[in-house]
mmCIF file of C-alpha atoms in Angstrom:
data_model
loop_
_atom_site.group_PDB
_atom_site.id
_atom_site.type_symbol
_atom_site.label_atom_id
_atom_site.label_comp_id
_atom_site.label_asym_id
_atom_site.label_seq_id
_atom_site.Cartn_x
_atom_site.Cartn_y
_atom_site.Cartn_z
ATOM 1 C CA MET A 1 122.630 90.974 80.248
ATOM 2 C CA MET A 2 121.083 87.795 81.833
ATOM 3 C CA ALA A 3 121.608 89.024 84.886
ATOM 4 C CA GLY A 4 120.799 92.312 84.521
ATOM 5 C CA ALA A 5 117.410 91.846 82.799
ATOM 6 C CA GLY A 6 116.812 88.699 85.237
ATOM 7 C CA ALA A 7 117.117 91.634 88.449
ATOM 8 C CA ARG A 8 114.512 93.962 87.123
ATOM 9 C CA ILE A 9 112.128 91.515 86.294
ATOM 10 C CA VAL A 10 112.264 89.564 89.569
ATOM 11 C CA ARG A 11 111.927 93.521 91.727
ATOM 12 C CA ARG A 12 108.821 93.246 92.541
ATOM 13 C CA TYR A 13 109.317 89.335 94.375
ATOM 14 C CA PRO A 14 110.946 88.740 97.308
ATOM 15 C CA PRO A 15 113.405 86.350 97.289
ATOM 16 C CA ASP A 16 112.491 82.858 99.282
ATOM 17 C CA GLY A 17 115.532 80.646 99.256
ATOM 18 C CA ALA A 18 113.528 78.614 102.452
ATOM 19 C CA ALA A 19 112.859 75.452 100.194
ATOM 20 C CA TYR A 20 117.106 75.477 99.748
ATOM 21 C CA TRP A 21 118.538 76.697 102.673
ATOM 22 C CA SER A 22 116.565 74.093 105.038
ATOM 23 C CA GLN A 23 117.877 71.364 102.923
ATOM 24 C CA ARG A 24 122.003 72.537 103.373
ATOM 25 C CA PHE A 25 124.454 75.210 104.794
ATOM 26 C CA TRP A 26 127.153 77.801 103.730
ATOM 27 C CA ASP A 27 130.569 76.450 104.359
ATOM 28 C CA ARG A 28 132.259 79.300 105.362
ATOM 29 C CA ASP A 29 135.335 77.687 105.809
ATOM 30 C CA THR A 30 135.644 76.232 102.999
ATOM 31 C CA LEU A 31 134.718 78.577 101.630
ATOM 32 C CA GLU A 32 137.713 81.116 103.094
ATOM 33 C CA GLN A 33 140.001 79.711 100.910
ATOM 34 C CA VAL A 34 139.122 80.165 98.042
ATOM 35 C CA PRO A 35 141.965 82.583 96.671
ATOM 36 C CA VAL A 36 140.186 86.203 96.052
ATOM 37 C CA PHE A 37 136.602 85.946 97.267
ATOM 38 C CA GLY A 38 138.092 84.113 100.961
ATOM 39 C CA ASP A 39 140.088 86.849 101.294
ATOM 40 C CA GLN A 40 136.865 89.086 101.297
ATOM 41 C CA LEU A 41 135.131 86.532 104.071
ATOM 42 C CA GLN A 42 137.942 86.901 106.296
ATOM 43 C CA LEU A 43 137.078 90.558 106.109
ATOM 44 C CA VAL A 44 133.792 90.513 106.802
ATOM 45 C CA LYS A 45 134.826 88.952 110.142
ATOM 46 C CA LYS A 46 137.193 91.153 110.420
ATOM 47 C CA ASP A 47 134.419 94.299 109.992
ATOM 48 C CA ILE A 48 132.495 92.646 112.756
ATOM 49 C CA ALA A 49 134.549 92.105 114.969
ATOM 50 C CA ALA A 50 136.208 95.558 115.317
ATOM 51 C CA LEU A 51 132.006 96.790 115.080
ATOM 52 C CA MET A 52 131.067 93.638 118.170
ATOM 53 C CA THR A 53 134.150 95.539 119.774
ATOM 54 C CA ARG A 54 133.207 99.395 119.726
ATOM 55 C CA HIS A 55 129.402 98.543 119.988
ATOM 56 C CA ALA A 56 129.005 95.568 122.051
ATOM 57 C CA THR A 57 130.602 94.872 125.485
ATOM 58 C CA ASP A 58 128.932 93.162 128.078
ATOM 59 C CA ILE A 59 126.551 93.791 125.416
ATOM 60 C CA GLY A 60 123.063 91.444 127.572
ATOM 61 C CA THR A 61 121.345 89.536 125.452
ATOM 62 C CA VAL A 62 121.474 88.277 122.049
ATOM 63 C CA LEU A 63 119.141 86.860 119.805
ATOM 64 C CA GLU A 64 121.275 86.511 116.149
ATOM 65 C CA PHE A 65 119.138 84.819 112.373
ATOM 66 C CA GLY A 66 120.524 82.902 109.831
ATOM 67 C CA CYS A 67 123.696 81.682 112.407
ATOM 68 C CA GLY A 68 124.620 79.088 109.979
ATOM 69 C CA THR A 69 127.617 77.162 111.335
ATOM 70 C CA GLY A 70 128.559 79.947 114.251
ATOM 71 C CA GLU A 71 131.139 82.108 112.613
ATOM 72 C CA PHE A 72 129.815 85.150 114.456
ATOM 73 C CA THR A 73 127.308 83.004 117.416
ATOM 74 C CA ALA A 74 131.437 82.332 118.874
ATOM 75 C CA MET A 75 132.163 86.092 118.290
ATOM 76 C CA ALA A 76 129.238 87.223 120.032
ATOM 77 C CA ALA A 77 129.916 85.114 122.500
ATOM 78 C CA GLU A 78 133.659 85.680 123.468
ATOM 79 C CA LEU A 79 133.346 89.728 122.464
ATOM 80 C CA ALA A 80 130.343 90.354 124.193
ATOM 81 C CA ARG A 81 129.696 88.643 126.963
ATOM 82 C CA PRO A 82 126.561 87.858 126.734
ATOM 83 C CA THR A 83 124.675 86.558 129.805
ATOM 84 C CA GLU A 84 122.219 84.434 126.871
ATOM 85 C CA ILE A 85 122.519 83.760 123.457
ATOM 86 C CA THR A 86 119.689 82.883 120.762
ATOM 87 C CA ALA A 87 120.599 81.633 117.567
ATOM 88 C CA LEU A 88 118.306 80.618 114.698
ATOM 89 C CA ASP A 89 118.679 78.663 111.568
ATOM 90 C CA ILE A 90 116.525 77.214 109.164
ATOM 91 C CA SER A 91 119.381 74.480 108.415
ATOM 92 C CA PRO A 92 119.217 71.385 111.097
ATOM 93 C CA GLN A 93 122.892 70.766 110.029
ATOM 94 C CA ALA A 94 123.900 74.193 110.188
ATOM 95 C CA ILE A 95 122.327 74.349 113.377
ATOM 96 C CA GLU A 96 124.753 70.920 114.429
ATOM 97 C CA ILE A 97 128.011 72.809 113.983
ATOM 98 C CA ALA A 98 127.296 75.850 115.476
ATOM 99 C CA THR A 99 125.858 73.838 118.388
ATOM 100 C CA ARG A 100 129.764 71.858 118.534
ATOM 101 C CA ARG A 101 131.232 75.966 117.925
ATOM 102 C CA VAL A 102 129.179 77.627 120.194
ATOM 103 C CA ASP A 103 130.687 78.105 123.935
ATOM 104 C CA HIS A 104 128.471 79.753 126.030
ATOM 105 C CA PRO A 105 126.676 78.910 128.986
ATOM 106 C CA ALA A 106 123.704 79.886 128.109
ATOM 107 C CA LEU A 107 122.988 79.370 124.365
ATOM 108 C CA LYS A 108 119.282 78.323 122.683
ATOM 109 C CA MET A 109 119.353 77.530 118.711
ATOM 110 C CA VAL A 110 116.394 77.489 117.610
ATOM 111 C CA CYS A 111 115.654 75.547 113.815
ATOM 112 C CA GLY A 112 113.560 77.352 111.770
ATOM 113 C CA ASP A 113 112.295 80.005 109.150
ATOM 114 C CA PHE A 114 112.877 83.729 109.861
ATOM 115 C CA TRP A 115 110.058 84.411 108.919
ATOM 116 C CA ALA A 116 107.787 82.049 111.357
ATOM 117 C CA ASP A 117 106.699 83.016 115.070
ATOM 118 C CA HIS A 118 109.390 81.591 117.676
ATOM 119 C CA GLY A 119 108.683 83.595 120.489
ATOM 120 C CA LEU A 120 112.121 84.765 120.414
ATOM 121 C CA GLY A 121 111.107 87.843 121.963
ATOM 122 C CA GLN A 122 113.378 91.221 121.673
ATOM 123 C CA ALA A 123 117.316 91.426 122.910
ATOM 124 C CA ASP A 124 119.958 93.927 123.302
ATOM 125 C CA MET A 125 121.977 92.994 120.904
ATOM 126 C CA VAL A 126 120.843 91.153 117.438
ATOM 127 C CA MET A 127 122.922 90.074 114.741
ATOM 128 C CA CYS A 128 122.302 89.205 110.997
ATOM 129 C CA VAL A 129 125.292 88.317 109.146
ATOM 130 C CA ASP A 130 125.703 87.287 105.387
ATOM 131 C CA ALA A 131 121.602 86.278 105.017
ATOM 132 C CA ILE A 132 119.828 89.602 105.111
ATOM 133 C CA HIS A 133 120.030 89.359 100.890
ATOM 134 C CA HIS A 134 118.490 86.010 101.329
ATOM 135 C CA LEU A 135 116.109 86.332 103.607
ATOM 136 C CA GLY A 136 113.403 87.675 101.338
ATOM 137 C CA ASN A 137 113.330 92.106 100.440
ATOM 138 C CA VAL A 138 115.766 94.029 102.046
ATOM 139 C CA ARG A 139 113.472 96.380 103.677
ATOM 140 C CA GLN A 140 110.972 94.010 104.981
ATOM 141 C CA VAL A 141 113.635 92.713 106.808
ATOM 142 C CA LEU A 142 116.119 95.041 108.406
ATOM 143 C CA ARG A 143 111.993 96.158 109.838
ATOM 144 C CA ARG A 144 111.254 92.009 111.430
ATOM 145 C CA LEU A 145 114.859 92.756 112.238
ATOM 146 C CA LYS A 146 114.182 96.513 113.864
ATOM 147 C CA SER A 147 111.072 93.692 115.892
ATOM 148 C CA PHE A 148 112.880 92.337 118.116
ATOM 149 C CA LEU A 149 115.215 94.840 119.283
ATOM 150 C CA ALA A 150 114.526 95.727 122.566
ATOM 151 C CA PRO A 151 114.642 99.137 123.600
ATOM 152 C CA GLY A 152 118.420 101.062 123.101
ATOM 153 C CA ALA A 153 119.125 97.719 121.213
ATOM 154 C CA ILE A 154 121.296 97.686 118.912
ATOM 155 C CA LEU A 155 121.372 95.793 115.745
ATOM 156 C CA VAL A 156 124.525 94.109 114.085
ATOM 157 C CA GLY A 157 124.966 92.710 109.786
ATOM 158 C CA ASN A 158 125.856 93.505 106.944
ATOM 159 C CA LEU A 159 124.130 93.668 103.209
ATOM 160 C CA TRP A 160 126.026 91.959 100.449
ATOM 161 C CA THR A 161 126.401 94.860 97.511
ATOM 162 C CA ILE A 162 126.149 94.160 93.273
ATOM 163 C CA ASP A 163 127.979 96.374 92.258
ATOM 164 C CA HIS A 164 131.087 94.486 91.675
ATOM 165 C CA PHE A 165 128.296 90.880 92.113
ATOM 166 C CA HIS A 166 129.991 89.228 89.235
ATOM 167 C CA GLU A 167 133.769 89.967 90.691
ATOM 168 C CA GLU A 168 132.625 88.260 93.496
ATOM 169 C CA GLN A 169 130.642 85.005 91.194
ATOM 170 C CA ARG A 170 133.394 84.337 89.317
ATOM 171 C CA HIS A 171 136.062 84.284 92.037
ATOM 172 C CA LYS A 172 134.182 82.029 93.574
ATOM 173 C CA HIS A 173 132.577 79.755 90.813
ATOM 174 C CA GLY A 174 135.237 79.731 88.014
ATOM 175 C CA SER A 175 133.542 81.452 84.825
ATOM 176 C CA PHE A 176 131.521 79.540 83.496
ATOM 177 C CA ARG A 177 130.295 78.141 86.374
ATOM 178 C CA HIS A 178 128.982 81.700 87.278
ATOM 179 C CA LEU A 179 127.773 81.759 83.096
ATOM 180 C CA VAL A 180 125.789 79.101 83.692
ATOM 181 C CA ASN A 181 124.277 80.659 86.874
ATOM 182 C CA CYS A 182 123.071 83.848 84.766
ATOM 183 C CA ALA A 183 121.181 81.563 82.488
ATOM 184 C CA LYS A 184 119.980 79.746 85.090
ATOM 185 C CA PHE A 185 118.607 82.814 86.642
ATOM 186 C CA LEU A 186 116.982 84.489 84.281
ATOM 187 C CA GLY A 187 115.289 80.423 82.854
ATOM 188 C CA GLY A 188 113.711 81.219 86.683
ATOM 189 C CA ALA A 189 113.323 85.455 86.303
ATOM 190 C CA LEU A 190 111.362 84.294 83.276
ATOM 191 C CA MET A 191 109.074 81.474 85.598
ATOM 192 C CA LEU A 192 108.541 83.920 88.126
ATOM 193 C CA ARG A 193 106.972 86.802 85.717
ATOM 194 C CA ALA A 194 104.876 83.849 83.833
ATOM 195 C CA THR A 195 103.412 82.059 86.776
ATOM 196 C CA ASN A 196 102.908 85.305 88.885
ATOM 197 C CA GLY A 197 105.356 84.348 92.034
ATOM 198 C CA ARG A 198 103.620 81.358 92.361
ATOM 199 C CA VAL A 199 106.572 79.360 91.482
ATOM 200 C CA ARG A 200 109.664 80.585 92.725
ATOM 201 C CA PRO A 201 112.844 79.035 91.051
ATOM 202 C CA ALA A 202 116.059 78.374 93.609
ATOM 203 C CA SER A 203 118.233 81.093 91.980
ATOM 204 C CA TYR A 204 116.774 83.284 93.160
ATOM 205 C CA ARG A 205 118.252 83.241 96.468
ATOM 206 C CA SER A 206 119.122 87.196 96.796
ATOM 207 C CA HIS A 207 118.146 90.849 97.093
ATOM 208 C CA LEU A 208 121.220 93.031 96.484
ATOM 209 C CA LEU A 209 121.366 96.335 96.753
ATOM 210 C CA ARG A 210 123.566 98.825 95.900
ATOM 211 C CA SER A 211 126.552 99.789 97.686
ATOM 212 C CA ARG A 212 125.326 103.466 98.124
ATOM 213 C CA GLU A 213 121.750 102.617 98.534
ATOM 214 C CA VAL A 214 122.680 100.549 101.614
ATOM 215 C CA GLU A 215 122.842 103.630 104.262
ATOM 216 C CA PRO A 216 120.092 105.207 103.312
ATOM 217 C CA VAL A 217 118.103 102.361 103.208
ATOM 218 C CA LEU A 218 119.625 101.981 106.837
ATOM 219 C CA ARG A 219 118.725 106.028 107.653
ATOM 220 C CA GLN A 220 115.030 105.601 106.544
ATOM 221 C CA GLU A 221 114.381 102.357 109.032
ATOM 222 C CA PHE A 222 116.307 103.189 112.362
ATOM 223 C CA GLY A 223 116.613 105.601 114.564
ATOM 224 C CA GLU A 224 120.260 106.118 114.821
ATOM 225 C CA VAL A 225 123.168 104.708 112.200
ATOM 226 C CA LEU A 226 126.114 103.573 114.591
ATOM 227 C CA GLU A 227 128.792 102.694 112.135
ATOM 228 C CA VAL A 228 128.296 101.700 108.542
ATOM 229 C CA ILE A 229 132.159 100.058 107.350
ATOM 230 C CA PRO A 230 131.790 99.481 102.845
ATOM 231 C CA ALA A 231 133.802 97.091 101.380
ATOM 232 C CA ARG A 232 133.970 95.720 97.816
ATOM 233 C CA TYR A 233 131.485 92.991 97.712
ATOM 234 C CA PHE A 234 128.682 93.520 101.156
ATOM 235 C CA VAL A 235 127.947 96.944 104.245
ATOM 236 C CA SER A 236 128.674 96.617 107.539
ATOM 237 C CA PHE A 237 126.669 98.116 109.656
ATOM 238 C CA VAL A 238 125.827 98.719 113.225
ATOM 239 C CA VAL A 239 122.273 100.573 113.899
ATOM 240 C CA LYS A 240 120.241 100.990 116.999
ATOM 241 C CA ALA A 241 116.577 100.883 117.441
#
């Protein structure tokens, strides 16, 4: 009830987690060891690897947003065999780890905000995995990602979904902490509404769609949907400009 009420309140406000994520990074390696939830994270890697293998061999240039600690940057380097890779994240800690993890002769790491202008240009493949829901309103994020696609380029990514949100969070945090987080979320949502969006609490950092909404949104925003792979907590995809 708290999560649902909060979600209805914040629907008109795109999430803004820049200040939060600039001070930390998502420790995917540790979370992959969590029972059940970790299995889903492993499934993300399996699905993204499958999409790259089928649609992104010898791709040319790669531009990744929200690269985190470089898990999928390294995957792109191995599977897509690009000539150049540029990867961006807002967390200096994540950039430092990713730089050590990724082995590619033409790797460029950029520390900065997704919404800022970094003069990145366009690429043959744009990637954004496990991050779109944190970067803002999903449609607005997808439109910005599309602007970085060269003619005929592809976008590889995923969207975490709300269908089994409570189950996912209980596996990730435990029941009590999930209850506390829902209470914080509702409190933050009320603060957001009371200040008309001027105060954006850290508890509001995601814009989650229902699974059934993902493919229609992709078809509305892109010229061609090449492949969609649904899973319990997320939907992975490849689309074309």
